[in-house]
XYZ file of C-alpha atoms in Angstrom:
584
model
C -122.786 -42.617 -3.841
C -125.783 -43.950 -6.143
C -129.225 -45.642 -7.024
C -129.571 -48.897 -7.614
C -129.208 -51.569 -10.113
C -130.423 -54.672 -12.939
C -128.124 -54.455 -16.245
C -126.435 -55.349 -19.276
C -123.010 -56.320 -20.642
C -120.141 -55.319 -23.305
C -116.488 -55.432 -25.105
C -114.004 -53.480 -26.761
C -111.124 -54.754 -28.776
C -107.948 -52.889 -29.702
C -107.232 -52.991 -33.831
C -105.390 -50.475 -36.588
C -108.130 -47.907 -37.492
C -108.471 -44.831 -38.725
C -110.857 -41.840 -36.659
C -112.711 -43.682 -33.838
C -113.828 -47.546 -32.845
C -116.548 -49.820 -34.083
C -118.777 -52.028 -32.401
C -119.946 -55.835 -32.771
C -122.111 -57.646 -30.768
C -120.619 -61.066 -28.584
C -122.330 -64.449 -29.243
C -122.580 -65.229 -25.040
C -125.032 -63.695 -23.103
C -125.155 -63.213 -19.634
C -126.737 -65.784 -17.395
C -128.175 -62.901 -14.848
C -127.975 -59.236 -14.587
C -125.039 -57.605 -14.285
C -123.959 -56.505 -11.477
C -121.093 -53.297 -11.894
C -117.795 -55.180 -10.925
C -115.186 -57.166 -13.274
C -111.763 -58.417 -12.356
C -108.690 -59.590 -14.583
C -106.941 -62.874 -13.259
C -104.509 -63.572 -14.234
C -105.465 -65.960 -16.387
C -106.433 -63.779 -18.847
C -110.063 -64.132 -17.874
C -112.930 -62.214 -16.459
C -114.404 -62.678 -13.247
C -118.264 -60.655 -13.803
C -120.085 -59.823 -10.991
C -123.547 -60.724 -11.145
C -127.198 -59.430 -9.102
C -128.123 -62.606 -8.318
C -127.785 -64.799 -5.376
C -128.185 -63.991 -1.494
C -132.239 -62.962 -2.090
C -131.368 -59.077 -2.522
C -130.644 -58.198 -5.817
C -127.096 -57.003 -4.773
C -125.342 -60.334 -5.632
C -123.250 -62.660 -4.912
C -122.775 -64.383 -7.491
C -119.985 -64.423 -10.226
C -119.077 -66.154 -14.144
C -116.072 -66.670 -15.784
C -115.322 -65.441 -19.485
C -113.126 -67.419 -21.077
C -111.590 -66.572 -24.594
C -111.833 -69.678 -26.723
C -109.325 -71.404 -28.378
C -108.071 -68.493 -30.697
C -108.605 -66.219 -28.641
C -111.188 -64.194 -28.924
C -113.694 -62.989 -26.061
C -116.058 -62.697 -28.449
C -117.257 -66.079 -29.039
C -115.887 -67.379 -25.185
C -117.560 -68.849 -23.064
C -119.553 -68.418 -19.405
C -118.726 -70.706 -16.624
C -120.037 -69.910 -12.826
C -118.044 -69.285 -10.347
C -118.746 -69.751 -6.645
C -120.325 -67.299 -4.908
C -119.101 -64.741 -2.131
C -120.202 -64.662 1.399
C -121.638 -61.698 1.372
C -124.062 -60.082 -1.579
C -121.823 -56.521 -2.884
C -122.895 -53.676 -4.600
C -120.025 -50.879 -5.758
C -117.249 -52.391 -3.423
C -113.853 -52.175 -3.215
C -111.252 -54.796 -5.819
C -108.437 -55.977 -6.056
C -105.672 -58.420 -8.278
C -103.178 -59.362 -5.718
C -99.700 -60.039 -6.297
C -100.248 -63.810 -6.032
C -103.457 -63.874 -8.532
C -106.219 -64.187 -5.889
C -109.134 -61.549 -5.794
C -109.514 -59.295 -3.070
C -113.050 -57.475 -2.424
C -114.563 -55.390 0.645
C -117.766 -53.505 1.802
C -120.265 -52.990 -0.853
C -122.671 -49.493 -0.765
C -125.231 -51.644 -0.469
C -125.771 -55.483 0.118
C -124.507 -57.505 3.608
C -120.955 -56.775 2.465
C -121.107 -53.706 4.918
C -117.826 -53.821 6.680
C -116.695 -56.695 5.322
C -114.125 -58.088 3.125
C -112.940 -61.502 1.308
C -110.313 -62.889 -1.050
C -111.269 -65.063 -3.606
C -108.384 -68.091 -5.039
C -109.459 -69.353 -8.449
C -107.333 -72.164 -7.656
C -109.470 -73.800 -4.946
C -112.515 -71.991 -6.067
C -113.382 -70.747 -2.692
C -113.861 -67.364 -0.624
C -111.796 -66.704 2.662
C -112.936 -64.077 4.332
C -111.371 -61.002 5.928
C -111.188 -60.375 9.699
C -113.265 -56.810 10.596
C -111.570 -53.616 9.544
C -112.973 -51.509 11.777
C -115.755 -49.428 10.551
C -117.902 -49.368 7.881
C -116.111 -49.917 4.313
C -119.078 -49.512 1.844
C -118.207 -47.946 -1.050
C -114.918 -47.327 -0.968
C -111.723 -46.683 -2.654
C -108.447 -49.080 -2.217
C -105.388 -49.184 -4.624
C -103.153 -52.230 -4.381
C -99.132 -50.929 -2.549
C -95.914 -52.355 -4.328
C -95.763 -54.054 -1.858
C -98.275 -56.715 -2.530
C -100.407 -54.749 0.768
C -104.426 -52.853 0.005
C -104.601 -49.528 0.996
C -108.013 -49.856 1.984
C -110.145 -46.375 2.279
C -113.374 -46.192 5.087
C -116.077 -44.533 3.780
C -117.796 -44.902 7.632
C -114.624 -43.447 9.045
C -114.311 -40.004 6.887
C -110.759 -40.039 6.597
C -110.183 -43.292 7.622
C -107.324 -45.349 6.747
C -106.858 -49.333 7.101
C -103.916 -51.193 5.110
C -104.613 -55.194 4.203
C -101.767 -58.100 4.428
C -102.680 -60.220 2.133
C -100.465 -62.334 3.430
C -101.514 -62.382 7.047
C -105.300 -61.526 6.094
C -104.605 -58.639 9.348
C -105.560 -55.176 8.646
C -104.222 -52.688 10.416
C -104.354 -49.436 11.181
C -103.089 -46.340 7.764
C -102.539 -42.784 7.951
C -105.809 -40.991 7.906
C -106.416 -38.827 4.834
C -106.735 -34.503 5.407
C -109.730 -33.975 3.151
C -112.588 -36.716 2.265
C -111.869 -39.019 0.053
C -115.735 -40.047 -0.468
C -116.551 -40.406 -4.438
C -113.211 -39.162 -5.357
C -111.102 -41.462 -8.103
C -107.883 -42.525 -6.689
C -104.528 -42.376 -9.476
C -101.534 -44.425 -9.254
C -98.615 -41.760 -10.557
C -95.039 -43.306 -12.175
C -94.077 -42.018 -8.361
C -96.188 -44.929 -6.868
C -97.362 -41.934 -5.591
C -101.395 -42.327 -5.450
C -103.256 -38.380 -5.976
C -107.163 -38.139 -5.698
C -108.938 -34.433 -5.174
C -110.648 -33.819 -2.065
C -114.713 -34.229 -2.159
C -116.397 -30.868 -3.025
C -113.331 -28.265 -2.174
C -110.207 -28.094 -4.678
C -108.157 -28.863 -2.832
C -105.627 -32.074 -3.501
C -103.866 -34.489 -1.964
C -100.956 -37.411 -3.199
C -99.879 -40.852 -0.471
C -96.480 -41.459 0.097
C -95.827 -44.922 0.289
C -92.167 -44.539 1.711
C -93.212 -41.492 4.708
C -97.009 -43.667 5.270
C -98.624 -39.876 5.036
C -100.966 -37.591 3.073
C -100.447 -34.815 1.912
C -101.265 -31.845 0.683
C -101.079 -31.357 -2.452
C -101.792 -28.419 -5.506
C -105.288 -26.626 -5.387
C -107.379 -27.446 -9.142
C -108.988 -24.855 -11.160
C -112.391 -26.428 -11.300
C -114.847 -27.936 -9.313
C -115.514 -31.598 -10.493
C -117.196 -32.268 -8.132
C -121.202 -31.988 -8.726
C -123.435 -29.310 -5.868
C -125.907 -32.028 -6.377
C -124.797 -35.406 -5.556
C -120.963 -34.444 -4.406
C -120.744 -36.764 -8.024
C -117.159 -36.759 -9.864
C -116.104 -38.755 -12.702
C -113.230 -40.810 -13.275
C -109.607 -40.392 -13.322
C -106.733 -41.587 -15.319
C -102.988 -41.486 -15.349
C -101.527 -40.404 -19.028
C -99.351 -41.834 -21.169
C -96.895 -38.856 -20.701
C -96.994 -39.128 -16.775
C -100.062 -36.813 -16.239
C -102.414 -37.463 -15.129
C -106.567 -36.653 -16.188
C -109.698 -36.544 -14.193
C -113.345 -35.860 -15.304
C -116.305 -34.032 -13.643
C -119.421 -34.502 -12.198
C -119.534 -30.818 -14.109
C -118.941 -31.478 -17.856
C -114.709 -30.030 -15.886
C -111.625 -31.600 -17.282
C -108.544 -31.140 -15.240
C -104.549 -32.561 -15.623
C -102.341 -32.907 -12.719
C -98.401 -32.955 -13.791
C -96.421 -34.193 -11.302
C -93.145 -33.147 -9.597
C -91.585 -36.812 -9.266
C -90.480 -36.354 -5.088
C -93.173 -34.651 -2.534
C -93.526 -30.896 -3.311
C -97.009 -29.885 -5.017
C -98.095 -30.319 -8.398
C -99.353 -28.187 -11.282
C -102.840 -28.197 -12.229
C -104.390 -26.820 -15.652
C -107.866 -26.908 -16.683
C -108.741 -29.317 -18.801
C -111.011 -28.837 -22.094
C -114.931 -29.369 -21.247
C -116.682 -32.132 -21.922
C -118.724 -31.737 -25.096
C -121.924 -30.974 -25.744
C -123.455 -29.959 -21.634
C -122.093 -32.880 -19.976
C -120.544 -34.560 -17.498
C -119.568 -37.865 -15.299
C -122.015 -37.923 -12.390
C -120.567 -41.264 -11.417
C -118.984 -43.186 -15.007
C -115.899 -45.804 -15.982
C -113.265 -44.345 -18.590
C -110.853 -46.883 -20.019
C -107.260 -46.112 -21.355
C -107.088 -48.015 -24.788
C -103.189 -49.355 -26.253
C -103.594 -46.560 -28.037
C -103.292 -43.927 -25.239
C -107.084 -42.788 -25.931
C -109.448 -42.821 -23.139
C -112.894 -44.312 -24.467
C -115.224 -42.362 -21.681
C -119.091 -43.477 -21.312
C -120.854 -39.611 -20.330
C -124.505 -37.661 -19.392
C -126.282 -34.998 -18.864
C -125.301 -32.458 -16.409
C -127.234 -33.445 -13.304
C -129.748 -31.357 -11.418
C -131.269 -30.664 -8.539
C -133.927 -32.430 -9.160
C -131.817 -35.604 -10.703
C -127.948 -35.837 -10.039
C -128.643 -39.523 -12.653
C -129.698 -38.026 -15.712
C -130.390 -39.917 -18.889
C -129.358 -40.500 -22.110
C -125.581 -42.380 -21.785
C -123.302 -40.904 -25.062
C -119.687 -42.208 -25.319
C -116.175 -40.240 -26.421
C -112.536 -40.797 -27.131
C -110.283 -38.566 -25.197
C -107.428 -37.744 -27.268
C -104.170 -35.900 -25.182
C -102.394 -35.076 -27.861
C -104.931 -33.293 -29.246
C -106.913 -32.407 -25.531
C -110.049 -33.147 -27.698
C -113.024 -34.638 -27.380
C -114.915 -37.239 -30.433
C -117.542 -38.155 -30.261
C -118.197 -42.564 -30.880
C -121.602 -45.123 -31.442
C -122.897 -46.251 -28.716
C -122.946 -49.857 -28.328
C -126.332 -51.289 -29.760
C -125.760 -48.790 -32.896
C -127.552 -44.955 -32.475
C -125.645 -42.465 -30.258
C -126.560 -42.514 -26.944
C -127.498 -45.386 -24.192
C -131.124 -44.969 -22.652
C -129.584 -45.026 -19.046
C -127.959 -42.503 -16.625
C -123.498 -43.090 -17.091
C -123.203 -45.284 -13.175
C -124.876 -48.180 -14.684
C -121.559 -48.570 -16.489
C -118.501 -50.034 -16.357
C -115.127 -51.570 -18.439
C -112.670 -53.135 -17.677
C -109.290 -53.688 -20.561
C -108.684 -57.117 -21.011
C -105.230 -58.369 -23.061
C -105.846 -58.068 -26.582
C -106.087 -55.146 -26.227
C -110.211 -55.122 -25.926
C -112.898 -53.511 -22.959
C -114.993 -55.306 -21.702
C -118.013 -53.194 -21.010
C -121.266 -54.223 -18.876
C -124.165 -52.392 -17.963
C -126.951 -53.004 -15.114
C -130.359 -52.374 -15.880
C -132.333 -48.610 -14.625
C -135.635 -48.723 -14.914
C -137.167 -50.893 -16.522
C -134.504 -52.153 -19.113
C -133.221 -54.752 -19.233
C -129.903 -56.688 -21.288
C -127.013 -58.542 -20.957
C -125.560 -58.635 -24.345
C -122.182 -57.928 -24.822
C -120.223 -56.029 -27.303
C -116.659 -55.753 -27.876
C -115.376 -51.630 -29.096
C -112.593 -52.067 -31.554
C -110.570 -48.331 -31.417
C -107.883 -46.826 -34.107
C -104.143 -46.905 -34.218
C -101.132 -49.211 -32.886
C -100.424 -49.526 -29.199
C -98.190 -46.944 -27.290
C -94.614 -48.174 -28.125
C -93.834 -46.621 -24.522
C -96.145 -48.890 -22.681
C -94.389 -52.192 -24.967
C -93.087 -54.316 -22.273
C -89.899 -56.492 -23.089
C -88.742 -60.308 -22.470
C -85.426 -60.114 -21.345
C -84.796 -64.089 -19.677
C -87.083 -67.148 -19.337
C -86.460 -69.783 -16.989
C -88.189 -73.165 -15.352
C -88.116 -73.896 -11.470
C -87.442 -76.945 -9.995
C -91.029 -76.999 -8.915
C -92.400 -76.767 -12.624
C -92.971 -73.280 -13.026
C -91.181 -70.643 -14.724
C -89.497 -67.006 -13.869
C -89.616 -64.514 -16.388
C -87.889 -61.002 -15.976
C -87.511 -58.143 -17.877
C -88.861 -54.630 -17.851
C -92.573 -53.007 -18.157
C -94.212 -55.819 -17.008
C -96.962 -52.705 -15.339
C -97.231 -51.178 -18.165
C -98.127 -47.553 -17.748
C -101.170 -47.282 -16.494
C -103.851 -48.894 -14.219
C -106.122 -49.408 -17.276
C -110.121 -49.151 -16.523
C -111.209 -46.961 -13.469
C -114.167 -45.962 -11.926
C -114.024 -44.296 -8.800
C -114.721 -45.427 -5.242
C -117.961 -47.616 -6.737
C -115.795 -49.975 -8.460
C -111.637 -50.274 -9.545
C -110.905 -52.806 -11.817
C -107.006 -51.774 -12.147
C -105.401 -54.298 -14.930
C -101.739 -53.296 -14.772
C -99.772 -56.793 -14.249
C -98.501 -59.386 -16.278
C -100.771 -61.098 -18.843
C -98.711 -64.679 -20.180
C -100.233 -65.657 -23.573
C -98.772 -68.114 -26.156
C -99.363 -68.822 -29.712
C -98.873 -72.017 -31.823
C -101.180 -71.699 -35.114
C -104.416 -70.447 -35.005
C -104.576 -72.165 -31.399
C -103.714 -69.138 -28.075
C -103.285 -69.874 -24.151
C -102.587 -68.145 -21.408
C -100.621 -68.685 -18.681
C -101.310 -67.945 -14.932
C -98.713 -65.238 -13.369
C -98.166 -64.441 -10.114
C -95.462 -63.437 -8.147
C -95.225 -59.863 -9.188
C -92.419 -58.173 -8.028
C -93.927 -54.527 -8.769
C -97.183 -53.403 -8.910
C -95.582 -49.842 -10.422
C -96.175 -47.812 -13.531
C -93.362 -46.999 -15.716
C -91.272 -48.413 -14.721
C -88.576 -47.749 -17.771
C -86.003 -50.637 -17.698
C -85.663 -51.062 -14.134
C -86.907 -54.698 -13.588
C -89.239 -57.026 -13.695
C -90.235 -60.800 -12.632
C -93.191 -63.155 -12.828
C -93.287 -66.844 -11.850
C -95.822 -68.456 -14.604
C -97.480 -71.505 -14.958
C -98.390 -73.046 -18.072
C -102.087 -74.387 -18.765
C -103.015 -77.804 -17.541
C -103.423 -80.422 -21.222
C -100.329 -77.897 -22.715
C -99.062 -79.663 -25.516
C -94.948 -79.706 -24.176
C -92.331 -80.836 -27.176
C -94.566 -77.841 -29.286
C -92.886 -74.422 -30.109
C -94.867 -70.963 -29.219
C -94.693 -67.539 -29.747
C -94.303 -66.287 -26.319
C -96.050 -62.201 -25.508
C -96.262 -61.319 -22.118
C -99.253 -58.108 -22.134
C -99.686 -55.309 -19.487
C -102.654 -53.512 -20.383
C -103.547 -55.023 -23.660
C -100.174 -53.268 -24.995
C -97.618 -57.082 -26.215
C -94.234 -57.830 -25.907
C -92.274 -59.001 -29.018
C -92.373 -62.893 -29.335
C -90.041 -65.189 -28.118
C -89.777 -68.619 -29.211
C -90.953 -71.416 -26.357
C -90.913 -74.801 -26.239
C -92.014 -75.882 -22.256
C -90.310 -79.948 -23.434
C -86.680 -77.821 -23.516
C -86.465 -76.231 -20.223
C -84.362 -78.550 -17.856
C -85.478 -77.334 -13.721
C -81.834 -75.269 -12.556
C -80.757 -76.441 -9.095
C -77.841 -77.741 -7.991
C -76.995 -78.748 -11.209
C -77.207 -76.230 -13.443
C -76.146 -78.582 -16.986
C -79.223 -76.227 -18.766
C -78.942 -79.478 -22.089
C -74.989 -79.080 -21.959
C -72.948 -82.661 -21.673
C -71.200 -83.294 -18.807
C -71.480 -81.789 -15.217
C -71.947 -78.227 -16.219
C -71.479 -74.743 -13.831
C -69.754 -74.712 -11.230
C -68.665 -72.482 -8.291
C -70.404 -69.607 -9.843
C -69.092 -66.331 -8.020
C -69.375 -62.356 -8.716
C -68.701 -60.173 -6.678
C -67.837 -56.390 -7.833
C -65.198 -53.260 -6.471
C -65.326 -50.359 -7.825
C -66.062 -50.125 -10.785
C -64.970 -53.937 -12.073
C -67.012 -56.623 -11.610
C -65.360 -60.023 -10.695
C -66.661 -63.352 -12.486
C -65.396 -67.011 -11.699
C -66.527 -69.803 -12.905
C -65.185 -73.597 -14.123
C -66.732 -75.543 -16.568
C -67.336 -79.116 -17.224
C -68.067 -79.950 -20.921
C -68.451 -83.162 -22.702
C -68.441 -84.225 -26.207
C -66.613 -81.821 -29.101
C -69.887 -79.931 -30.449
C -69.988 -78.503 -27.021
C -66.608 -76.570 -27.145
C -67.693 -73.621 -29.251
C -69.736 -71.253 -26.216
C -70.293 -68.278 -26.689
C -70.175 -65.950 -23.366
C -72.281 -62.338 -23.151
C -72.786 -60.106 -20.417
C -75.632 -58.150 -21.105
C -77.746 -55.091 -19.395
C -81.645 -55.429 -18.647
C -82.778 -53.288 -21.638
C -80.296 -55.887 -23.675
C -77.353 -53.903 -24.601
C -74.124 -56.076 -25.050
C -71.727 -54.813 -21.830
C -69.807 -58.006 -22.527
C -68.531 -60.832 -24.960
C -66.118 -63.810 -25.856
C -65.549 -67.201 -26.799
C -64.749 -69.693 -24.536
C -63.419 -72.352 -26.428
C -62.937 -75.876 -23.412
C -63.690 -76.553 -19.845
C -61.379 -75.152 -17.147
C -61.447 -72.701 -14.698
C -62.158 -69.130 -15.037
C -61.833 -65.578 -13.898
C -62.923 -62.122 -16.203
C -62.991 -58.521 -14.631
C -65.245 -57.019 -16.301
C -65.054 -52.551 -16.359
C -68.438 -50.864 -16.070
C -66.691 -47.688 -15.328
C -69.536 -46.201 -18.338
C -72.639 -48.352 -17.575
C -72.827 -48.112 -13.713
C -75.224 -49.821 -11.249
C -78.376 -52.751 -12.209
C -78.904 -55.395 -13.148
C -76.942 -58.008 -15.262
C -77.415 -61.061 -17.117
C -74.015 -63.446 -17.984
C -74.845 -65.834 -20.600
C -73.037 -68.945 -21.914
C -74.457 -70.510 -25.214
C -73.762 -72.790 -27.530
C -77.003 -72.464 -30.316
C -78.650 -74.826 -28.488
C -78.781 -74.353 -25.116
C -77.743 -72.180 -22.533
C -75.889 -71.223 -18.170
C -76.978 -67.929 -17.314
C -77.016 -66.047 -13.765
C -78.599 -63.274 -12.920
C -76.377 -60.595 -11.070
C -77.009 -57.427 -9.610
C -74.545 -54.365 -9.723
C -74.568 -51.432 -6.584
């Protein structure tokens, strides 16, 4: 719970420098007061909620921030989107696996107990059914199967699960303690951790059990005794979780990776007698956390001013102060008025509502120092075109190692999903991704897939440098020319003359993989083929030259490589035929 707003909006960009970052003012300003919520669509554009529309100053209006042709969000454009059916302030939000936006509840406005889903392809909103109780300013989290775990503030410990395919809610497992004002953190094992309100107990949701279980005891108080507020919680690059407290305390959780209790230790105290009574934070690409803090709350003032800005370095376990967006060291607003969102180029979009007589619609870019975390770097293994013209990309770490920026119960703005960017010269384009196979974090070499479609009007004969990004960290680029792709159908020629690959089968017995296929090739220049079998991490398992057409049977011993996903490729340097093989 927190006080009411009115506006301002900013943004940060990742670069390589040293010490702390710097601010740059954006060219574009908002058409109306910022409404406290931002979400990244899977086409690289940012949806921004405004506090107008609906007649109550909470707002049902949204705009879209689109980067310019050179990929700059600083010089981007803002366009109006369709309004929601309800006004909302401080509500649940999740980007679904099909690329739509789910929103529900609102501490203020007409959407207190209602949800709706935005379709960016049609620019329309669709209502969800009523969940059965008041949602209000509630936590939510997307599950591995694409459903949404939704808390109900009106039920104190009540949980429902939203299914976006059937547009229905079903009962979920109740929590053990109160979740109001808490921050939920998804861990590497897909469990969801939070600290119970006003106490030092913690608990986790275990998806495989569909239940909440008791976890370790926190050594410090994170909630203040006045408004019962707390700050953000984030997953660190080393797999631990970091929580900021309203009282100036912090706590660090080390998971076990199973259902046994993890361990908690006290983290560093926030400097200068400050805390986070409702405040955002963002895990930047360099592994540091950008934080907003304010003076400690009191019984007379639950949300004091001004707010300050810090970077938390988990390696040094220390805070470093940074300047405010408009200059100086502070902004004369309480910390609850601000918010953040990670963008695909490594930038962090920062928004601030107005408070009192302060009204601003300016936007800024924060450029952090250092280099992107190598452990969060995605990898592209393969791209194939589908019969409907879309593409399927396979690789690893498409969701990254963090959920990006966070706030807590009032707002969710996770960005742990793949974004595809194409570059030609100085021109930058974004594809639209959907049908992600996973929303999990720190997945290592487990295969990830996404479907993507190209933006309308993209020149098909141009060769692009294509990357996939996760929370602003980019993969190595691959060369991509849309016109050279052939759809995968009943005859898989992929540019080869002749009738191509026939009767492909792959079976395993023990450690042996048995391959059978027939090749029918055309002109002699097609006959210099290489057969390769590689693991999903790119390691070559088997390779041989294929001299001509014919029937082929191969037995490959995988004893030293184990089960998993393998890629079968036939290539002559210009064209290729590929098949994915799962060995279990």
